[in-house]
CSV table of C-alpha atoms in Angstrom, one decimal:
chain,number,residue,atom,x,y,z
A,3,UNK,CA,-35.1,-37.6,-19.5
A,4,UNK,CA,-34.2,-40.9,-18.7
A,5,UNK,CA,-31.3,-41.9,-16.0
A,6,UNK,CA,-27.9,-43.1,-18.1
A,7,UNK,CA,-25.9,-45.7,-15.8
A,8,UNK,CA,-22.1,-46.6,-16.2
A,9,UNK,CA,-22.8,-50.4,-16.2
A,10,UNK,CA,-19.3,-51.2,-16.8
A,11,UNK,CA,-15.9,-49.7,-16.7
A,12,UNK,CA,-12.8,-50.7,-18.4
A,13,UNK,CA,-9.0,-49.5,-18.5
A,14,UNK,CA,-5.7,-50.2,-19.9
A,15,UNK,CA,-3.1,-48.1,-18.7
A,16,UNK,CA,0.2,-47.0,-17.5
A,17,UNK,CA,-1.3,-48.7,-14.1
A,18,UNK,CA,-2.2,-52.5,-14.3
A,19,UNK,CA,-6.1,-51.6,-14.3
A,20,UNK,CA,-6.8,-55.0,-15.8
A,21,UNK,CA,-6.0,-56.6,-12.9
A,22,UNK,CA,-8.5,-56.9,-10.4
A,23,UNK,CA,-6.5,-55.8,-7.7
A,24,UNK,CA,-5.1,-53.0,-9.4
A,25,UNK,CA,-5.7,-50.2,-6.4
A,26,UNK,CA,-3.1,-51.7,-4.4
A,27,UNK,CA,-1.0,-51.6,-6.7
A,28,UNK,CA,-0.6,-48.1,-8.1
A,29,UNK,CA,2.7,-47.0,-8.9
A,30,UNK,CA,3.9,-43.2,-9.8
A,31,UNK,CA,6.8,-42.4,-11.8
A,32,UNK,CA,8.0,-38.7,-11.9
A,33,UNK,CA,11.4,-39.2,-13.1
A,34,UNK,CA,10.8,-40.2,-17.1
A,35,UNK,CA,9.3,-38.0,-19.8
A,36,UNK,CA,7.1,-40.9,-21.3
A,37,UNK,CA,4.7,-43.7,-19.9
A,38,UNK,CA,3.9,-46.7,-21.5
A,39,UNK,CA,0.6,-48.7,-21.1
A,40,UNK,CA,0.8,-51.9,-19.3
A,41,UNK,CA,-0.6,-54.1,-22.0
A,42,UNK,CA,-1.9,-58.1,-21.6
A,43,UNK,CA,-1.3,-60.8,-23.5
A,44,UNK,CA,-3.2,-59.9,-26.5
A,45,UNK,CA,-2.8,-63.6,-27.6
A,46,UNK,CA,-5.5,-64.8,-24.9
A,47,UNK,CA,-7.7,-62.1,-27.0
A,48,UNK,CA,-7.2,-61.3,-30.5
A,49,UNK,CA,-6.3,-64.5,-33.0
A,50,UNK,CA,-2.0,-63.7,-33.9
A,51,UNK,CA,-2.8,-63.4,-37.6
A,52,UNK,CA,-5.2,-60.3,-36.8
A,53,UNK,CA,-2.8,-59.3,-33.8
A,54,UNK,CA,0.0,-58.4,-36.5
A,55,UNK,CA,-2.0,-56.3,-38.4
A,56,UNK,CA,-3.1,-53.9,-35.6
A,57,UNK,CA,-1.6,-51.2,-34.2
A,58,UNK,CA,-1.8,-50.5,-31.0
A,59,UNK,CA,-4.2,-48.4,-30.0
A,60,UNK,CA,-6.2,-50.9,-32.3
A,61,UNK,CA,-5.2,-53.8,-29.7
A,62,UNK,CA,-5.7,-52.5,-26.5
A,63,UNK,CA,-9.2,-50.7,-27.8
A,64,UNK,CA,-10.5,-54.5,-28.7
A,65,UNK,CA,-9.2,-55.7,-25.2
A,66,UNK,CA,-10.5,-53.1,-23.4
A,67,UNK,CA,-14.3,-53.1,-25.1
A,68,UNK,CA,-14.1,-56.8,-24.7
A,69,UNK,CA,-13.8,-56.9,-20.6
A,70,UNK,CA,-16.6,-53.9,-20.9
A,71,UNK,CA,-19.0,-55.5,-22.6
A,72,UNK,CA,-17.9,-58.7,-20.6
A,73,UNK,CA,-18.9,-57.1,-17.3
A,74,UNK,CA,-21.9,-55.3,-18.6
A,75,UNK,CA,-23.3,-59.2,-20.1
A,76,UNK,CA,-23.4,-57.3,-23.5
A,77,UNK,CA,-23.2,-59.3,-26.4
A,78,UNK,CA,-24.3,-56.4,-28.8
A,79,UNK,CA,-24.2,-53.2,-27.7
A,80,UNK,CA,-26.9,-50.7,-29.8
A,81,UNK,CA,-24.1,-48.5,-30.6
A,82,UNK,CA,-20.2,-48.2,-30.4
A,83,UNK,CA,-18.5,-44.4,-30.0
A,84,UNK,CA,-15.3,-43.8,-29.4
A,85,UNK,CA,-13.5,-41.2,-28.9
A,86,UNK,CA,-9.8,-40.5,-29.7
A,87,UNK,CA,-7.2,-37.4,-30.0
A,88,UNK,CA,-4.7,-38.5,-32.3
A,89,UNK,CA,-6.0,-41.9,-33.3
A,90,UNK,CA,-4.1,-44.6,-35.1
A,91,UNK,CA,-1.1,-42.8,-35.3
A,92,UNK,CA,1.6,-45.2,-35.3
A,93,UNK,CA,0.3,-46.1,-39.1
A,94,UNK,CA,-0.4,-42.5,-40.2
A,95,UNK,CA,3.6,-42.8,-39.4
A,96,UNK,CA,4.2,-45.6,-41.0
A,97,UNK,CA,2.5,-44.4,-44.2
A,98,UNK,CA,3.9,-40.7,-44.4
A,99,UNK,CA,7.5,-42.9,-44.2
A,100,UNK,CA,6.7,-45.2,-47.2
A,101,UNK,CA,5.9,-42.0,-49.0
A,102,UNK,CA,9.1,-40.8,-48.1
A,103,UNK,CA,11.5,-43.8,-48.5
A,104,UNK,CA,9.8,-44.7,-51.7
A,105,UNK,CA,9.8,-41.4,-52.9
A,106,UNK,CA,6.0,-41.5,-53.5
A,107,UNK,CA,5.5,-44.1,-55.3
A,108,UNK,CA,4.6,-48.2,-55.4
A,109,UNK,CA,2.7,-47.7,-51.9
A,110,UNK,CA,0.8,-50.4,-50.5
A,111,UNK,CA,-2.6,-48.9,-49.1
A,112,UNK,CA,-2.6,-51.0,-46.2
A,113,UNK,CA,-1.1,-48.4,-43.6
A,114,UNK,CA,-3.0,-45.9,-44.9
A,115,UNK,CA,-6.6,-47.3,-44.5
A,116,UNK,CA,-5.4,-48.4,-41.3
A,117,UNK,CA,-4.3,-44.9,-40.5
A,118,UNK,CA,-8.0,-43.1,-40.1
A,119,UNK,CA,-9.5,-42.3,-36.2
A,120,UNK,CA,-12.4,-44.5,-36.8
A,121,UNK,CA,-10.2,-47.7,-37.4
A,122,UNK,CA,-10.8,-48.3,-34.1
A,123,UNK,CA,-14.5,-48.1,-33.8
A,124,UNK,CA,-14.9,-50.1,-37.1
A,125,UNK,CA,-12.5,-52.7,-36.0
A,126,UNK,CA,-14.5,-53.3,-32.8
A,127,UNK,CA,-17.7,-53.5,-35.0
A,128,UNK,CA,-15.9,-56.2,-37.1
A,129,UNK,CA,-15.4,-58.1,-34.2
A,130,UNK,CA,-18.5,-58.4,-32.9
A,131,UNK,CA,-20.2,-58.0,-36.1
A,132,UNK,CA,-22.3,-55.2,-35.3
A,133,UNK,CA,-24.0,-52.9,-37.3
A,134,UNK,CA,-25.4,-50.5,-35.4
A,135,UNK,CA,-24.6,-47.0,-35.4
A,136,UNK,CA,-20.9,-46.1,-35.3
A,137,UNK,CA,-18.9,-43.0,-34.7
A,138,UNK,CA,-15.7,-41.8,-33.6
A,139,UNK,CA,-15.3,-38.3,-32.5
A,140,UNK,CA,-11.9,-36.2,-32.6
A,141,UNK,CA,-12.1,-33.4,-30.2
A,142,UNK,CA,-8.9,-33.5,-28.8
A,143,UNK,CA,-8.8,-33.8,-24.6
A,144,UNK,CA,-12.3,-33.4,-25.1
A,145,UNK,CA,-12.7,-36.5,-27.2
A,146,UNK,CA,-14.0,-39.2,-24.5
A,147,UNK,CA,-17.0,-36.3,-23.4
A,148,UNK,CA,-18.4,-35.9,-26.7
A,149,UNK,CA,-18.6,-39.0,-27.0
A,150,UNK,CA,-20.3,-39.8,-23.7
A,151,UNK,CA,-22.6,-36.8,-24.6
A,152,UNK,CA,-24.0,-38.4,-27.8
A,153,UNK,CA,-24.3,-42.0,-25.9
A,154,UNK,CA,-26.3,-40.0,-23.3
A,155,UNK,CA,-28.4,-38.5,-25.5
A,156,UNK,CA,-29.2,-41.4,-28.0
A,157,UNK,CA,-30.5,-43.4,-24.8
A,158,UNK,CA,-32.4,-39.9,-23.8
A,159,UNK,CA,-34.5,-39.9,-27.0
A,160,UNK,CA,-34.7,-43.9,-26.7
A,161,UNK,CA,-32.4,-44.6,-29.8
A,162,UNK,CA,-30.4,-46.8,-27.7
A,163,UNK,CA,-30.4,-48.9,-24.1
A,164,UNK,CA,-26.9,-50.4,-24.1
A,165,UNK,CA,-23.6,-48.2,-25.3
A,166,UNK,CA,-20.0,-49.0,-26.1
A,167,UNK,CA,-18.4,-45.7,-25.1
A,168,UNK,CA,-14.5,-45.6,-25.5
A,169,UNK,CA,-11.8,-43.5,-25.7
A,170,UNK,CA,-7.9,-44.5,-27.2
A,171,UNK,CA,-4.6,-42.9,-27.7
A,172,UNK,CA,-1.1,-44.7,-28.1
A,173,UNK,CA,2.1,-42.8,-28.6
A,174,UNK,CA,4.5,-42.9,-31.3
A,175,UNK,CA,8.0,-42.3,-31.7
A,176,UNK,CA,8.1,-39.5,-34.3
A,177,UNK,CA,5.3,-37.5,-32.5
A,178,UNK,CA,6.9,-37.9,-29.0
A,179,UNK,CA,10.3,-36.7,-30.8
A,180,UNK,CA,8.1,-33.5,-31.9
A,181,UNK,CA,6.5,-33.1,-28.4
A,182,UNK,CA,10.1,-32.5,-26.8
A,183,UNK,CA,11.3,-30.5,-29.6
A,184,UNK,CA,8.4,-27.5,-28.9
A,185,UNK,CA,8.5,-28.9,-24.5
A,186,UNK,CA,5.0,-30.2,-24.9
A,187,UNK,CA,6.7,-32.8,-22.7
A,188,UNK,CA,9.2,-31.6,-19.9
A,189,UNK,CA,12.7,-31.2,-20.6
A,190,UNK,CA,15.0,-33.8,-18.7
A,191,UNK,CA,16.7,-31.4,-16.4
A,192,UNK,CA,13.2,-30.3,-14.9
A,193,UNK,CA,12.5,-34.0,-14.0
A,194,UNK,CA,12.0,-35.7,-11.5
A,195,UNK,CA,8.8,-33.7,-11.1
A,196,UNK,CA,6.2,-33.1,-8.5
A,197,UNK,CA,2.6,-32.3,-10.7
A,198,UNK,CA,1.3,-30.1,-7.8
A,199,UNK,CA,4.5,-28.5,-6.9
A,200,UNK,CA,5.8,-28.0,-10.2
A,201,UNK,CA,7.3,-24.4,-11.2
A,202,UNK,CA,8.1,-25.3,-15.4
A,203,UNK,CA,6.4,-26.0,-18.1
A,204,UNK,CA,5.6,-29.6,-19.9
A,205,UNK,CA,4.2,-32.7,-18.7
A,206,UNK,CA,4.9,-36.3,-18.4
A,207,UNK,CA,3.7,-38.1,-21.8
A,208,UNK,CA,1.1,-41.2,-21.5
A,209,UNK,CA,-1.6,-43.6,-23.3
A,210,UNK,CA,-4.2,-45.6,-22.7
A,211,UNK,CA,-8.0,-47.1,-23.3
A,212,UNK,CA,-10.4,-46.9,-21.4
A,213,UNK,CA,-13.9,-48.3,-22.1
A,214,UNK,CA,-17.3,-47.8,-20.8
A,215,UNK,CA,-21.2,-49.6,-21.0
A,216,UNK,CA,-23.6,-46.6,-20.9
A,217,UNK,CA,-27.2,-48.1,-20.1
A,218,UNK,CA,-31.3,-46.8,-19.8
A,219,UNK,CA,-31.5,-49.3,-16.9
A,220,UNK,CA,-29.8,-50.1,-13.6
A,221,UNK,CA,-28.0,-53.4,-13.5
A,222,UNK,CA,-25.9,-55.5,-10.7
A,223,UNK,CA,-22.6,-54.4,-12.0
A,224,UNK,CA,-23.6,-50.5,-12.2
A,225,UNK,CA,-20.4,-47.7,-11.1
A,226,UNK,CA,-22.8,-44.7,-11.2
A,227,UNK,CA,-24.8,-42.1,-13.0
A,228,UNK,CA,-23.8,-39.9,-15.7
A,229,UNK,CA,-25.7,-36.6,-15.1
A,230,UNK,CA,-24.3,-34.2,-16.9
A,231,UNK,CA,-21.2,-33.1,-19.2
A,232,UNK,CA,-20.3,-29.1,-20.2
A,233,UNK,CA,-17.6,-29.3,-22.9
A,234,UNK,CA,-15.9,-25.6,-23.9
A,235,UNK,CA,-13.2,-25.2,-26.1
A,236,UNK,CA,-11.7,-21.7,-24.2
A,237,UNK,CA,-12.1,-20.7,-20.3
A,238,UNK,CA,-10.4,-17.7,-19.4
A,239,UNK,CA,-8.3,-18.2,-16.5
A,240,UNK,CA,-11.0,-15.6,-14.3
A,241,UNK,CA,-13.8,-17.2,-15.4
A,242,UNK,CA,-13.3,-20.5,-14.9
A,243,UNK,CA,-14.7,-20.2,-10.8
A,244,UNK,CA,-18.2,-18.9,-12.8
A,245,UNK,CA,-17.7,-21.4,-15.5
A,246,UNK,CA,-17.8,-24.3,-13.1
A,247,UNK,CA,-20.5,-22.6,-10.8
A,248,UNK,CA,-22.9,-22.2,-13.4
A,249,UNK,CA,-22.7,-25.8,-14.5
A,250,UNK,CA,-23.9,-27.0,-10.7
A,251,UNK,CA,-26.3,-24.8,-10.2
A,252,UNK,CA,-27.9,-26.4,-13.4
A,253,UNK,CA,-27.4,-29.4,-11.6
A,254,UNK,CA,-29.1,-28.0,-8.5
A,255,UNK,CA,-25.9,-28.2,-6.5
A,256,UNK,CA,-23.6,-25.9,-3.9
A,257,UNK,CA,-20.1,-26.3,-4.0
A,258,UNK,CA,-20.6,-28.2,-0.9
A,259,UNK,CA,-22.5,-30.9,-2.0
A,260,UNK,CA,-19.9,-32.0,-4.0
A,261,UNK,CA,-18.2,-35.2,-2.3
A,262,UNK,CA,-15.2,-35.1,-4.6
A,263,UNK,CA,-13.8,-33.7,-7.2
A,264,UNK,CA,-10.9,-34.5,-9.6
A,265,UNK,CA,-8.8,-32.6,-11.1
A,266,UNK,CA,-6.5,-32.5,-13.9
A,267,UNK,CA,-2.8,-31.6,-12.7
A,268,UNK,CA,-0.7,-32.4,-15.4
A,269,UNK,CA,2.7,-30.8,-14.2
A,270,UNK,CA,2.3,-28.0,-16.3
A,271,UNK,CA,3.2,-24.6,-14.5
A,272,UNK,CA,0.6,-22.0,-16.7
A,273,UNK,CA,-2.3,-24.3,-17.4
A,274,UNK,CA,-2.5,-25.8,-13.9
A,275,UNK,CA,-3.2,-22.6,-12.7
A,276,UNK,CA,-6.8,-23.4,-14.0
A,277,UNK,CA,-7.4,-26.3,-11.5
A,278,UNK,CA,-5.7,-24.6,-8.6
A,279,UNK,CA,-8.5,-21.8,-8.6
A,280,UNK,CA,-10.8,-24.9,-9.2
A,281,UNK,CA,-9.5,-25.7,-5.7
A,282,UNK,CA,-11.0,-22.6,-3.6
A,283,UNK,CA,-13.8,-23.5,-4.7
A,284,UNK,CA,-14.5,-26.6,-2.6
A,285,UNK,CA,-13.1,-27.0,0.8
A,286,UNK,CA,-15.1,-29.4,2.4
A,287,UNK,CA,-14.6,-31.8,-0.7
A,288,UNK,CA,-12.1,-34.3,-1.1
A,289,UNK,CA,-9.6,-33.1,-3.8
A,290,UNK,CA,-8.1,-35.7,-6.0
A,291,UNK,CA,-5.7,-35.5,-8.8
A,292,UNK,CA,-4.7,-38.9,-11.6
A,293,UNK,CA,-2.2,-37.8,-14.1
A,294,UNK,CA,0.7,-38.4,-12.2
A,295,UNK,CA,-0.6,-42.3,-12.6
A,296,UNK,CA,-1.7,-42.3,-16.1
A,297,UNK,CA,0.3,-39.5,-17.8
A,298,UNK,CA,-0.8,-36.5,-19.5
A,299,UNK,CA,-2.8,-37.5,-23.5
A,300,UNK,CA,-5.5,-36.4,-25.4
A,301,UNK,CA,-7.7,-39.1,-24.1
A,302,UNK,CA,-6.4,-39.4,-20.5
A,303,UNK,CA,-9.7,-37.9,-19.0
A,304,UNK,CA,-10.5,-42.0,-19.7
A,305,UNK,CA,-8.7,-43.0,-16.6
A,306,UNK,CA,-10.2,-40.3,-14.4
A,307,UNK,CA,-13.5,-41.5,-15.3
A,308,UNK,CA,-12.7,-44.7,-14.9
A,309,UNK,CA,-11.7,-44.1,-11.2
A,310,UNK,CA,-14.2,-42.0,-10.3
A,311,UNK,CA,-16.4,-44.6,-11.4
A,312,UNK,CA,-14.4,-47.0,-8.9
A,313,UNK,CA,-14.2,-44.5,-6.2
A,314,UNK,CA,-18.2,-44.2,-6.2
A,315,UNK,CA,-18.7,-48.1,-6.7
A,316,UNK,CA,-16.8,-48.6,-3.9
A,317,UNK,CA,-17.0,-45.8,-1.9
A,318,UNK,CA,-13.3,-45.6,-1.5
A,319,UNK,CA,-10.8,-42.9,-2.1
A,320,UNK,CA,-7.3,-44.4,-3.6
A,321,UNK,CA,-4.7,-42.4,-1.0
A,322,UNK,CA,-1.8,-42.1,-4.3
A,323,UNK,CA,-4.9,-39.8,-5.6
A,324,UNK,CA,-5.4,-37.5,-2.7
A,325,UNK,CA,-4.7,-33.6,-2.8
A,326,UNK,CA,-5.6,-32.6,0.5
A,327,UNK,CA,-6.8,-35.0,3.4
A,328,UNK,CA,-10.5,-34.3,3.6
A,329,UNK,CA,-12.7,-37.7,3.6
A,330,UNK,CA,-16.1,-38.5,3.5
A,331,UNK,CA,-18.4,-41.3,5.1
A,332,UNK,CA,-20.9,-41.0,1.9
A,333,UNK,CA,-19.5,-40.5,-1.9
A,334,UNK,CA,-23.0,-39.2,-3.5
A,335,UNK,CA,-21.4,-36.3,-5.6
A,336,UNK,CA,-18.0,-36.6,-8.0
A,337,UNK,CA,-17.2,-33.8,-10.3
A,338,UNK,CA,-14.6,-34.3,-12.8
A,339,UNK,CA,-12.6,-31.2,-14.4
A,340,UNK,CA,-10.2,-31.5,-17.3
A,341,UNK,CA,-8.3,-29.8,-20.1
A,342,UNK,CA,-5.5,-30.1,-22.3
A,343,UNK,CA,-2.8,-27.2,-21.7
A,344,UNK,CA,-5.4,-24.7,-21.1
A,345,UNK,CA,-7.9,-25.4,-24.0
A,346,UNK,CA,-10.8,-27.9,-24.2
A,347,UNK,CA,-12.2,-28.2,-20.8
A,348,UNK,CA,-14.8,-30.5,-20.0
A,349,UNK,CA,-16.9,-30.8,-16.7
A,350,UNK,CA,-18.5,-34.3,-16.2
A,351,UNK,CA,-20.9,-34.7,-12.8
A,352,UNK,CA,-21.7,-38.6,-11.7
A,353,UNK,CA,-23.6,-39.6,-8.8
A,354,UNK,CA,-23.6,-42.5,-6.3
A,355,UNK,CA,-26.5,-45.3,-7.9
């Protein structure tokens, strides 16, 4: 099987990960329910007249591919995935309210054909009029690995040596309204909010894109390895020690030789409990945790990957990510755990290039 390389990495955020200084500046907010992304100036990137009609998920997906296949020296990639939770939802909203304010009838279709997941991934091919293969996969938190799994295997089997890998989610109002009405997100009185000390349930809301350059070959600008991804809808909370155990021995590694790991914590009480047994597992490994800088979303495993693929780059440890104070010399080794309130957990392994 051949060796898949991260050739490029990335991220718009509730961080300023555009900017090229953006580790200095992280910035953690534990007092609000909902984080917004930090978006550019999509003027600089999209023509106005297309800007308007975009949502924005839409937006920061072409901005985010762009500086990807930018830093990879891509022009056309030999397939575009993507991988997104709840897609374009702010014009599924926008549609399901003409039906209602016009009483089902005299709709224009524009909301609605704008409204399906793989808007994004066919928007991006329109940009760069590409038409190679093109898929968007829905898996909820799991979204971004499937994705990665099928870009992985299509340069396996030698379908493909350059892949636009992405993963999207934006927020909208009437499906943040639903998400405190049944505490998906934490109440106000429970806030502010430590993730790794919290005691209720709920988490701080985010959104973001994050974009990746999957390659067959080793460039200038390569972050890492991608050698392997486990994806399982339901871990029971006592086998989750096995279920991670089994996935590096098929890796040929101890719980030792892994440098790093990072972990999930999202704030809520019952499903943390998953990563905190994670945690006994590894304690010569440097333990790092991200939601508390990018929010809890379907898709927000895109930021970890996106730092891990930092932190092995450039063999540095952001301290706003640290769990415990273990450090290494040598980043070889970065596992990656995450799920979605208990369901959906993925297990992603990279390695130092």
């Amino acid at each position: 099987m051949s060796t898949v390389y991260i050739n490029s990495a990335a991220c718009i955020s509730v961080q300023d990960t555009l900017h090229e200084n953006f580790l200095q500046g992280l910035t953690t907010r534990y007092d609000i329910q909902i984080l917004k992304a930090v978006e550019p100036n999509y003027k600089e990137f999209i023509p106005p007249a297309m800007s308007r009609r975009m949502s924005k998920t839409v937006k920061m997906s072409s901005v985010a591919s762009q500086y990807a296949l930018k830093e990879a020296g891509i022009e056309q990639p030999d397939a575009i995935i993507v991988g997104t939770g709840m897609g374009c939802s702010q014009d599924s909203e926008k549609f399901l309210k003409n039906v209602i304010d016009n009483n089902e009838e005299f709709l224009t279709p524009t909301y609605f054909i704008q409204s399906t997941h793989n808007t994004v991934a066919g928007q991006i091919a329109l940009g760069l009029q590409c038409h190679a293969y093109n898929f968007t996969y829905v898996n909820t938190s799991s979204s971004l690995e499937f994705s990665m799994l099928d870009a992985k295997l299509q340069i396996n089997d030698d379908e493909a040596e350059n892949v636009l890998v992405g993963s999207t989610d934006e927020q909208t109002e009437r499906t943040m309204q639903l998400y405190c009405l049944n505490n998906t997100i934490k109440k106000p009185e429970d806030l502010p909010v430590d993730l790794l000390q919290s005691k209720t349930d709920g988490v701080i809301w985010g959104e973001g894109s994050s974009f990746f350059v999957l390659g067959k070959n080793k460039t200038e600008s390569s972050y890492a390895q991608l050698k392997d991804i486990q994806i399982s809808n339901t871990v029971e909370l006592n086998e989750v020690q096995q279920y991670i155990g089994k996935f590096l021995a098929k890796n040929n590694l101890t719980f030792g030789e892994v440098d790093v790991v990072i972990l999930g914590f999202s704030g809520d009480a019952t499903s943390d409990k998953y990563y905190t047994e994670t945690m006994d597992l590894f304690p010569d490994s440097a333990l790092l945790y991200y939601k508390h800088l990018s929010g809890e979303f379907n898709t927000a495993s895109g930021f970890s990957m996106f730092m891990a693929s930092h932190i092995l780059k450039d063999q540095q440890i952001p301290e706003a990510m640290m769990i415990n104070t273990v450090k290494k010399d040598t980043i070889k080794n970065v596992l990656l755990y995450n799920h979605l309130l208990g369901s959906d957990h993925s297990l992603v392994l990279l390695e130092k290039v």
